[in-house]
Amino acid sequence: MDSLGTVITLALLIAGVAFAIREARKRYREMRQSWLDAAQQLGLSAKEGSLRIPALYGSIGGVEIAVTHHSSDNSRYIAFKATYPPLGLGLKIAKDNTLKKLFGQLVGSDDIDIDTSTADEQLRIDGNDEAAVKAFMTPQRMKVVSEMVVRYPSTKITDSTISYRVPGALKTTDAIVTRVNALTETAAALRGSGLHRSMLSNTPIHDSPVATSPIHMGEHEDPTKESDAIVRPHPDDPPATPGSVAASTPAVSRPSRETAPPPPSRQSAPASNINAQDLAEEFFLGTRVSFVVEQAFDTEYAGQRIRWQ
């Protein structure tokens, strides 16, 4: 009986170990596939890591991404890191814990106080130039950075990198993609001002052609404006007959019944003794009605040239 019980016990142990190995392999295959799917979704390359789980490498929006697996002292963690061109500020941002903050107050901390929101109390910010860092860390950037540090307390931000660690393992595609997106979004917020400054430095002040002024002084006339010397025919004038030269004798503009007389036109031919100002006062400042003015004009001044002063 004892031997039979021992055999049954061993059989159960072997079966249990075999089941555990099979389940572990199944979970590994599922987790590995999650990392491969995340790499494809993010557009990154997947390479076999030290723990046989793929590591992710590549570039997203000009930011170099590296996600690697590590083990230390019987513990496992995943390292996330984003690398981008230096900001030129000597920037250093990390979570400010109570002990470090108290020690800094005692010895005289060199931290930069942005003083834009309560989020500043959670961050330890350093840089080469305090004024430059304050100008760079706008409320929008402070919000993005503080949210990153609160979500991932191990986050460290430098002039050209963002890095943090996640303990254990990530087994789903969504969990991996979410953490990589946190890197790229924070990097994009930090790089925004650098790209904006370079764009401003290369953009001319006038980014559209300057329109030609319609005002011309002196003899510099607008070439698009018709010359005042051109006299348009009046609707009541008889049509020109073949062989006649309409331009040889400039027509005199007739006064309109509803509008003021047109501006005087320049005449190249010699003027007669009829003064235009006297004519206008005679016809338009008197008591004559419009049709009488037109009849009198045709009768008294037909064919005459008017002298303008």
C-alpha positions as YAML, in Angstrom:
chain: A
units: angstrom
residues:
- id: 1
  name: MET
  ca: [0.00, 0.00, 0.00]
- id: 2
  name: ASP
  ca: [2.80, 2.34, 0.84]
- id: 3
  name: SER
  ca: [4.44, 1.80, -2.51]
- id: 4
  name: LEU
  ca: [1.14, 2.37, -4.29]
- id: 5
  name: GLY
  ca: [0.57, 5.61, -2.43]
- id: 6
  name: THR
  ca: [4.06, 6.76, -3.27]
- id: 7
  name: VAL
  ca: [3.50, 6.01, -6.93]
- id: 8
  name: ILE
  ca: [0.23, 7.92, -6.96]
- id: 9
  name: THR
  ca: [1.84, 10.88, -5.22]
- id: 10
  name: LEU
  ca: [4.71, 10.95, -7.69]
- id: 11
  name: ALA
  ca: [2.29, 10.68, -10.57]
- id: 12
  name: LEU
  ca: [0.30, 13.62, -9.28]
- id: 13
  name: LEU
  ca: [3.45, 15.66, -8.80]
- id: 14
  name: ILE
  ca: [4.64, 14.91, -12.30]
- id: 15
  name: ALA
  ca: [1.24, 15.75, -13.72]
- id: 16
  name: GLY
  ca: [1.17, 18.99, -11.77]
- id: 17
  name: VAL
  ca: [4.63, 19.98, -12.93]
- id: 18
  name: ALA
  ca: [3.76, 19.13, -16.52]
- id: 19
  name: PHE
  ca: [0.58, 21.20, -16.30]
- id: 20
  name: ALA
  ca: [2.48, 24.13, -14.79]
- id: 21
  name: ILE
  ca: [5.10, 23.99, -17.53]
- id: 22
  name: ARG
  ca: [2.46, 23.89, -20.21]
- id: 23
  name: GLU
  ca: [0.60, 26.85, -18.71]
- id: 24
  name: ALA
  ca: [3.86, 28.80, -18.36]
- id: 25
  name: ARG
  ca: [4.69, 28.18, -22.00]
- id: 26
  name: LYS
  ca: [1.19, 29.23, -23.00]
- id: 27
  name: ARG
  ca: [1.44, 32.47, -21.01]
- id: 28
  name: TYR
  ca: [4.88, 33.12, -22.47]
- id: 29
  name: ARG
  ca: [3.61, 32.66, -26.03]
- id: 30
  name: GLU
  ca: [0.68, 34.98, -25.33]
- id: 31
  name: MET
  ca: [2.91, 37.60, -23.72]
- id: 32
  name: ARG
  ca: [5.44, 37.36, -26.52]
- id: 33
  name: GLN
  ca: [2.68, 37.80, -29.06]
- id: 34
  name: SER
  ca: [1.43, 40.86, -27.18]
- id: 35
  name: TRP
  ca: [4.86, 42.46, -27.52]
- id: 36
  name: LEU
  ca: [5.01, 41.59, -31.21]
- id: 37
  name: ASP
  ca: [1.56, 43.09, -31.74]
- id: 38
  name: ALA
  ca: [2.57, 46.23, -29.82]
- id: 39
  name: ALA
  ca: [5.68, 46.59, -31.98]
- id: 40
  name: GLN
  ca: [3.59, 46.35, -35.12]
- id: 41
  name: GLN
  ca: [1.00, 48.80, -33.82]
- id: 42
  name: LEU
  ca: [3.68, 51.33, -32.82]
- id: 43
  name: GLY
  ca: [5.83, 50.85, -35.91]
- id: 44
  name: LEU
  ca: [8.83, 49.60, -33.90]
- id: 45
  name: SER
  ca: [11.20, 46.69, -34.42]
- id: 46
  name: ALA
  ca: [10.99, 43.68, -32.07]
- id: 47
  name: LYS
  ca: [14.19, 41.89, -31.11]
- id: 48
  name: GLU
  ca: [14.62, 38.94, -28.76]
- id: 49
  name: GLY
  ca: [15.61, 40.25, -25.34]
- id: 50
  name: SER
  ca: [17.65, 38.73, -22.53]
- id: 51
  name: LEU
  ca: [14.53, 37.16, -20.99]
- id: 52
  name: ARG
  ca: [13.30, 35.81, -24.33]
- id: 53
  name: ILE
  ca: [10.69, 38.58, -24.45]
- id: 54
  name: PRO
  ca: [11.06, 40.90, -27.44]
- id: 55
  name: ALA
  ca: [12.65, 44.29, -26.85]
- id: 56
  name: LEU
  ca: [11.32, 47.21, -28.87]
- id: 57
  name: TYR
  ca: [13.45, 49.69, -30.80]
- id: 58
  name: GLY
  ca: [12.72, 52.36, -33.36]
- id: 59
  name: SER
  ca: [11.71, 55.95, -33.99]
- id: 60
  name: ILE
  ca: [8.33, 57.61, -33.46]
- id: 61
  name: GLY
  ca: [7.92, 61.22, -34.56]
- id: 62
  name: GLY
  ca: [11.67, 61.86, -34.50]
- id: 63
  name: VAL
  ca: [12.04, 60.35, -31.01]
- id: 64
  name: GLU
  ca: [14.18, 57.22, -30.59]
- id: 65
  name: ILE
  ca: [12.39, 54.62, -28.46]
- id: 66
  name: ALA
  ca: [13.96, 51.70, -26.59]
- id: 67
  name: VAL
  ca: [11.98, 49.28, -24.39]
- id: 68
  name: THR
  ca: [14.14, 46.57, -22.80]
- id: 69
  name: HIS
  ca: [13.72, 43.83, -20.19]
- id: 70
  name: HIS
  ca: [16.02, 43.41, -17.19]
- id: 71
  name: SER
  ca: [16.39, 41.25, -14.08]
- id: 72
  name: SER
  ca: [18.27, 42.15, -10.91]
- id: 73
  name: ASP
  ca: [18.32, 40.54, -7.43]
- id: 74
  name: ASN
  ca: [15.50, 38.16, -8.28]
- id: 75
  name: SER
  ca: [13.37, 41.02, -9.58]
- id: 76
  name: ARG
  ca: [12.32, 41.92, -13.08]
- id: 77
  name: TYR
  ca: [11.59, 45.30, -14.58]
- id: 78
  name: ILE
  ca: [11.05, 46.90, -17.95]
- id: 79
  name: ALA
  ca: [13.02, 50.02, -18.88]
- id: 80
  name: PHE
  ca: [11.38, 52.60, -21.13]
- id: 81
  name: LYS
  ca: [13.56, 55.30, -22.70]
- id: 82
  name: ALA
  ca: [13.05, 58.07, -25.25]
- id: 83
  name: THR
  ca: [15.96, 59.97, -26.80]
- id: 84
  name: TYR
  ca: [15.64, 63.23, -28.75]
- id: 85
  name: PRO
  ca: [17.90, 66.13, -29.80]
- id: 86
  name: PRO
  ca: [19.17, 68.18, -26.82]
- id: 87
  name: LEU
  ca: [17.05, 71.12, -25.75]
- id: 88
  name: GLY
  ca: [20.11, 73.17, -24.79]
- id: 89
  name: LEU
  ca: [18.84, 73.89, -21.28]
- id: 90
  name: GLY
  ca: [20.70, 71.33, -19.18]
- id: 91
  name: LEU
  ca: [17.24, 70.27, -18.02]
- id: 92
  name: LYS
  ca: [16.80, 67.76, -15.17]
- id: 93
  name: ILE
  ca: [13.34, 66.86, -13.88]
- id: 94
  name: ALA
  ca: [12.38, 64.13, -11.39]
- id: 95
  name: LYS
  ca: [9.87, 63.48, -8.65]
- id: 96
  name: ASP
  ca: [10.66, 65.46, -5.53]
- id: 97
  name: ASN
  ca: [10.24, 63.24, -2.45]
- id: 98
  name: THR
  ca: [9.88, 64.61, 1.07]
- id: 99
  name: LEU
  ca: [13.37, 63.71, 2.31]
- id: 100
  name: LYS
  ca: [15.14, 65.28, -0.66]
- id: 101
  name: LYS
  ca: [12.99, 68.38, -0.41]
- id: 102
  name: LEU
  ca: [13.68, 68.76, 3.32]
- id: 103
  name: PHE
  ca: [17.41, 68.25, 2.82]
- id: 104
  name: GLY
  ca: [17.43, 70.79, 0.00]
- id: 105
  name: GLN
  ca: [15.76, 73.37, 2.20]
- id: 106
  name: LEU
  ca: [18.37, 72.82, 4.91]
- id: 107
  name: VAL
  ca: [21.45, 73.09, 2.69]
- id: 108
  name: GLY
  ca: [20.02, 75.61, 0.23]
- id: 109
  name: SER
  ca: [18.59, 73.83, -2.79]
- id: 110
  name: ASP
  ca: [19.34, 75.01, -6.30]
- id: 111
  name: ASP
  ca: [15.98, 73.80, -7.60]
- id: 112
  name: ILE
  ca: [14.14, 76.11, -9.95]
- id: 113
  name: ASP
  ca: [10.73, 77.23, -8.69]
- id: 114
  name: ILE
  ca: [8.48, 77.52, -11.72]
- id: 115
  name: ASP
  ca: [5.50, 78.64, -9.62]
- id: 116
  name: THR
  ca: [2.89, 77.99, -12.31]
- id: 117
  name: SER
  ca: [0.72, 75.50, -10.43]
- id: 118
  name: THR
  ca: [0.69, 73.11, -7.50]
- id: 119
  name: ALA
  ca: [2.29, 70.53, -9.81]
- id: 120
  name: ASP
  ca: [5.60, 72.30, -9.23]
- id: 121
  name: GLU
  ca: [5.61, 70.98, -5.66]
- id: 122
  name: GLN
  ca: [5.81, 67.42, -6.97]
- id: 123
  name: LEU
  ca: [8.79, 68.04, -9.25]
- id: 124
  name: ARG
  ca: [12.47, 68.69, -8.79]
- id: 125
  name: ILE
  ca: [13.59, 70.92, -11.67]
- id: 126
  name: ASP
  ca: [17.16, 71.95, -12.46]
- id: 127
  name: GLY
  ca: [18.79, 73.62, -15.45]
- id: 128
  name: ASN
  ca: [21.72, 75.70, -16.64]
- id: 129
  name: ASP
  ca: [19.82, 78.99, -16.69]
- id: 130
  name: GLU
  ca: [16.91, 79.65, -14.36]
- id: 131
  name: ALA
  ca: [15.27, 82.28, -16.56]
- id: 132
  name: ALA
  ca: [15.50, 80.09, -19.65]
- id: 133
  name: VAL
  ca: [14.05, 77.08, -17.84]
- id: 134
  name: LYS
  ca: [11.18, 79.16, -16.43]
- id: 135
  name: ALA
  ca: [10.38, 80.48, -19.88]
- id: 136
  name: PHE
  ca: [10.56, 76.97, -21.33]
- id: 137
  name: MET
  ca: [8.39, 75.25, -18.72]
- id: 138
  name: THR
  ca: [5.06, 76.73, -19.71]
- id: 139
  name: PRO
  ca: [1.87, 75.70, -17.85]
- id: 140
  name: GLN
  ca: [1.07, 73.24, -20.64]
- id: 141
  name: ARG
  ca: [4.47, 71.55, -20.35]
- id: 142
  name: MET
  ca: [4.26, 71.53, -16.58]
- id: 143
  name: LYS
  ca: [0.91, 69.76, -16.82]
- id: 144
  name: VAL
  ca: [2.23, 67.07, -19.19]
- id: 145
  name: VAL
  ca: [5.42, 66.51, -17.20]
- id: 146
  name: SER
  ca: [3.66, 66.38, -13.83]
- id: 147
  name: GLU
  ca: [1.12, 63.86, -15.13]
- id: 148
  name: MET
  ca: [3.98, 61.71, -16.41]
- id: 149
  name: VAL
  ca: [5.80, 61.82, -13.08]
- id: 150
  name: VAL
  ca: [2.65, 61.11, -11.07]
- id: 151
  name: ARG
  ca: [1.76, 58.12, -13.21]
- id: 152
  name: TYR
  ca: [5.32, 56.76, -13.34]
- id: 153
  name: PRO
  ca: [7.17, 57.99, -10.22]
- id: 154
  name: SER
  ca: [10.54, 56.65, -11.44]
- id: 155
  name: THR
  ca: [10.47, 59.07, -14.39]
- id: 156
  name: LYS
  ca: [13.65, 61.05, -14.99]
- id: 157
  name: ILE
  ca: [13.79, 63.76, -17.64]
- id: 158
  name: THR
  ca: [17.03, 65.25, -18.93]
- id: 159
  name: ASP
  ca: [17.95, 67.62, -21.72]
- id: 160
  name: SER
  ca: [17.72, 64.79, -24.28]
- id: 161
  name: THR
  ca: [16.07, 61.75, -22.62]
- id: 162
  name: ILE
  ca: [12.98, 60.57, -20.78]
- id: 163
  name: SER
  ca: [13.24, 57.28, -18.91]
- id: 164
  name: TYR
  ca: [11.35, 55.27, -16.32]
- id: 165
  name: ARG
  ca: [10.96, 51.69, -15.10]
- id: 166
  name: VAL
  ca: [7.97, 49.40, -14.68]
- id: 167
  name: PRO
  ca: [8.40, 46.48, -12.27]
- id: 168
  name: GLY
  ca: [7.34, 42.98, -13.26]
- id: 169
  name: ALA
  ca: [6.07, 42.16, -16.73]
- id: 170
  name: LEU
  ca: [3.55, 43.64, -19.13]
- id: 171
  name: LYS
  ca: [1.32, 41.01, -20.66]
- id: 172
  name: THR
  ca: [-1.12, 42.92, -22.84]
- id: 173
  name: THR
  ca: [-0.65, 44.95, -25.99]
- id: 174
  name: ASP
  ca: [-2.66, 47.90, -24.64]
- id: 175
  name: ALA
  ca: [-0.48, 48.17, -21.54]
- id: 176
  name: ILE
  ca: [2.69, 48.30, -23.66]
- id: 177
  name: VAL
  ca: [1.31, 50.80, -26.18]
- id: 178
  name: THR
  ca: [-0.01, 53.08, -23.41]
- id: 179
  name: ARG
  ca: [3.40, 53.33, -21.74]
- id: 180
  name: VAL
  ca: [5.25, 53.97, -24.99]
- id: 181
  name: ASN
  ca: [2.73, 56.66, -25.92]
- id: 182
  name: ALA
  ca: [3.38, 58.34, -22.57]
- id: 183
  name: LEU
  ca: [7.04, 58.65, -23.60]
- id: 184
  name: THR
  ca: [6.35, 60.07, -27.05]
- id: 185
  name: GLU
  ca: [3.67, 62.51, -25.86]
- id: 186
  name: THR
  ca: [5.91, 63.90, -23.13]
- id: 187
  name: ALA
  ca: [8.83, 64.18, -25.54]
- id: 188
  name: ALA
  ca: [6.61, 65.98, -28.06]
- id: 189
  name: ALA
  ca: [5.52, 68.48, -25.39]
- id: 190
  name: LEU
  ca: [9.13, 69.20, -24.45]
- id: 191
  name: ARG
  ca: [10.36, 69.47, -28.03]
- id: 192
  name: GLY
  ca: [7.52, 71.74, -29.08]
- id: 193
  name: SER
  ca: [9.26, 74.99, -28.14]
- id: 194
  name: GLY
  ca: [12.55, 73.96, -29.75]
- id: 195
  name: LEU
  ca: [10.85, 73.24, -33.06]
- id: 196
  name: HIS
  ca: [8.82, 76.45, -32.75]
- id: 197
  name: ARG
  ca: [11.93, 78.57, -32.17]
- id: 198
  name: SER
  ca: [13.70, 77.12, -35.20]
- id: 199
  name: MET
  ca: [10.65, 77.70, -37.35]
- id: 200
  name: LEU
  ca: [10.45, 81.31, -36.22]
- id: 201
  name: SER
  ca: [14.13, 81.88, -36.92]
- id: 202
  name: ASN
  ca: [13.77, 80.64, -40.50]
- id: 203
  name: THR
  ca: [10.47, 82.33, -41.29]
- id: 204
  name: PRO
  ca: [10.63, 85.79, -42.88]
- id: 205
  name: ILE
  ca: [8.69, 88.57, -41.25]
- id: 206
  name: HIS
  ca: [6.53, 88.96, -44.35]
- id: 207
  name: ASP
  ca: [5.41, 85.52, -45.41]
- id: 208
  name: SER
  ca: [3.15, 86.89, -48.14]
- id: 209
  name: PRO
  ca: [3.94, 89.19, -51.08]
- id: 210
  name: VAL
  ca: [3.48, 92.88, -50.41]
- id: 211
  name: ALA
  ca: [0.61, 94.34, -52.39]
- id: 212
  name: THR
  ca: [1.31, 97.28, -54.68]
- id: 213
  name: SER
  ca: [-0.02, 100.51, -53.22]
- id: 214
  name: PRO
  ca: [-2.78, 102.10, -55.29]
- id: 215
  name: ILE
  ca: [-1.62, 105.61, -54.25]
- id: 216
  name: HIS
  ca: [0.82, 107.29, -56.61]
- id: 217
  name: MET
  ca: [2.35, 110.70, -56.03]
- id: 218
  name: GLY
  ca: [3.37, 113.29, -58.56]
- id: 219
  name: GLU
  ca: [3.85, 112.06, -62.12]
- id: 220
  name: HIS
  ca: [4.06, 108.36, -61.20]
- id: 221
  name: GLU
  ca: [0.63, 107.31, -62.28]
- id: 222
  name: ASP
  ca: [-0.97, 103.91, -61.80]
- id: 223
  name: PRO
  ca: [-0.37, 101.99, -65.06]
- id: 224
  name: THR
  ca: [-3.62, 100.07, -64.53]
- id: 225
  name: LYS
  ca: [-5.69, 103.27, -64.39]
- id: 226
  name: GLU
  ca: [-7.21, 104.55, -67.61]
- id: 227
  name: SER
  ca: [-5.97, 107.90, -68.82]
- id: 228
  name: ASP
  ca: [-8.20, 110.88, -68.18]
- id: 229
  name: ALA
  ca: [-7.64, 111.95, -71.80]
- id: 230
  name: ILE
  ca: [-9.75, 109.07, -73.09]
- id: 231
  name: VAL
  ca: [-13.28, 110.33, -73.65]
- id: 232
  name: ARG
  ca: [-16.02, 107.73, -73.83]
- id: 233
  name: PRO
  ca: [-18.74, 108.31, -76.46]
- id: 234
  name: HIS
  ca: [-22.09, 109.45, -75.16]
- id: 235
  name: PRO
  ca: [-25.03, 107.11, -75.75]
- id: 236
  name: ASP
  ca: [-26.83, 109.85, -77.68]
- id: 237
  name: ASP
  ca: [-23.93, 110.40, -80.12]
- id: 238
  name: PRO
  ca: [-24.51, 109.12, -83.66]
- id: 239
  name: PRO
  ca: [-22.58, 105.99, -84.60]
- id: 240
  name: ALA
  ca: [-19.31, 106.47, -86.41]
- id: 241
  name: THR
  ca: [-19.46, 106.06, -90.18]
- id: 242
  name: PRO
  ca: [-16.85, 104.20, -92.22]
- id: 243
  name: GLY
  ca: [-13.95, 106.41, -93.13]
- id: 244
  name: SER
  ca: [-14.48, 108.83, -90.31]
- id: 245
  name: VAL
  ca: [-11.80, 109.26, -87.70]
- id: 246
  name: ALA
  ca: [-13.42, 109.35, -84.28]
- id: 247
  name: ALA
  ca: [-10.23, 110.10, -82.40]
- id: 248
  name: SER
  ca: [-9.30, 113.16, -84.47]
- id: 249
  name: THR
  ca: [-11.85, 115.38, -82.74]
- id: 250
  name: PRO
  ca: [-12.21, 114.61, -79.03]
- id: 251
  name: ALA
  ca: [-15.82, 114.58, -77.96]
- id: 252
  name: VAL
  ca: [-16.96, 116.76, -75.12]
- id: 253
  name: SER
  ca: [-18.57, 114.88, -72.23]
- id: 254
  name: ARG
  ca: [-22.20, 115.78, -71.92]
- id: 255
  name: PRO
  ca: [-23.63, 116.50, -68.49]
- id: 256
  name: SER
  ca: [-25.71, 113.69, -67.09]
- id: 257
  name: ARG
  ca: [-29.24, 114.33, -66.03]
- id: 258
  name: GLU
  ca: [-28.78, 112.47, -62.74]
- id: 259
  name: THR
  ca: [-25.10, 112.82, -61.87]
- id: 260
  name: ALA
  ca: [-22.60, 115.62, -61.49]
- id: 261
  name: PRO
  ca: [-20.50, 116.58, -64.52]
- id: 262
  name: PRO
  ca: [-17.46, 114.36, -65.09]
- id: 263
  name: PRO
  ca: [-13.97, 115.64, -64.26]
- id: 264
  name: PRO
  ca: [-12.32, 117.70, -66.99]
- id: 265
  name: SER
  ca: [-10.31, 115.84, -69.57]
- id: 266
  name: ARG
  ca: [-7.00, 116.99, -70.92]
- id: 267
  name: GLN
  ca: [-7.27, 118.40, -74.47]
- id: 268
  name: SER
  ca: [-4.30, 118.47, -76.75]
- id: 269
  name: ALA
  ca: [-5.98, 120.78, -79.28]
- id: 270
  name: PRO
  ca: [-5.90, 124.56, -78.83]
- id: 271
  name: ALA
  ca: [-8.66, 125.85, -76.60]
- id: 272
  name: SER
  ca: [-11.27, 128.47, -77.58]
- id: 273
  name: ASN
  ca: [-12.33, 131.43, -75.47]
- id: 274
  name: ILE
  ca: [-15.14, 129.48, -73.79]
- id: 275
  name: ASN
  ca: [-14.32, 129.01, -70.12]
- id: 276
  name: ALA
  ca: [-15.53, 125.73, -68.63]
- id: 277
  name: GLN
  ca: [-16.10, 127.25, -65.19]
- id: 278
  name: ASP
  ca: [-18.27, 130.02, -66.60]
- id: 279
  name: LEU
  ca: [-20.18, 127.50, -68.66]
- id: 280
  name: ALA
  ca: [-20.84, 125.31, -65.63]
- id: 281
  name: GLU
  ca: [-22.05, 128.25, -63.55]
- id: 282
  name: GLU
  ca: [-24.32, 129.36, -66.37]
- id: 283
  name: PHE
  ca: [-25.98, 126.02, -66.87]
- id: 284
  name: PHE
  ca: [-25.95, 124.39, -63.48]
- id: 285
  name: LEU
  ca: [-26.12, 127.22, -60.95]
- id: 286
  name: GLY
  ca: [-29.10, 128.87, -62.58]
- id: 287
  name: THR
  ca: [-32.78, 127.99, -62.57]
- id: 288
  name: ARG
  ca: [-32.90, 126.11, -65.85]
- id: 289
  name: VAL
  ca: [-34.33, 122.62, -65.77]
- id: 290
  name: SER
  ca: [-32.33, 119.75, -67.17]
- id: 291
  name: PHE
  ca: [-33.92, 119.42, -70.61]
- id: 292
  name: VAL
  ca: [-33.61, 123.19, -71.17]
- id: 293
  name: VAL
  ca: [-29.93, 123.00, -70.23]
- id: 294
  name: GLU
  ca: [-29.36, 120.25, -72.76]
- id: 295
  name: GLN
  ca: [-31.15, 122.12, -75.54]
- id: 296
  name: ALA
  ca: [-29.30, 125.35, -74.79]
- id: 297
  name: PHE
  ca: [-25.98, 123.56, -74.70]
- id: 298
  name: ASP
  ca: [-26.58, 121.93, -78.10]
- id: 299
  name: THR
  ca: [-27.68, 125.26, -79.58]
- id: 300
  name: GLU
  ca: [-25.06, 127.62, -78.14]
- id: 301
  name: TYR
  ca: [-21.96, 125.47, -77.78]
- id: 302
  name: ALA
  ca: [-22.24, 122.75, -80.42]
- id: 303
  name: GLY
  ca: [-18.84, 122.03, -81.98]
- id: 304
  name: GLN
  ca: [-17.03, 124.36, -79.59]
- id: 305
  name: ARG
  ca: [-13.88, 123.46, -77.62]
- id: 306
  name: ILE
  ca: [-13.85, 124.37, -73.99]
- id: 307
  name: ARG
  ca: [-10.87, 125.85, -72.22]
- id: 308
  name: TRP
  ca: [-10.16, 124.40, -68.73]
- id: 309
  name: GLN
  ca: [-8.41, 126.44, -66.07]
...
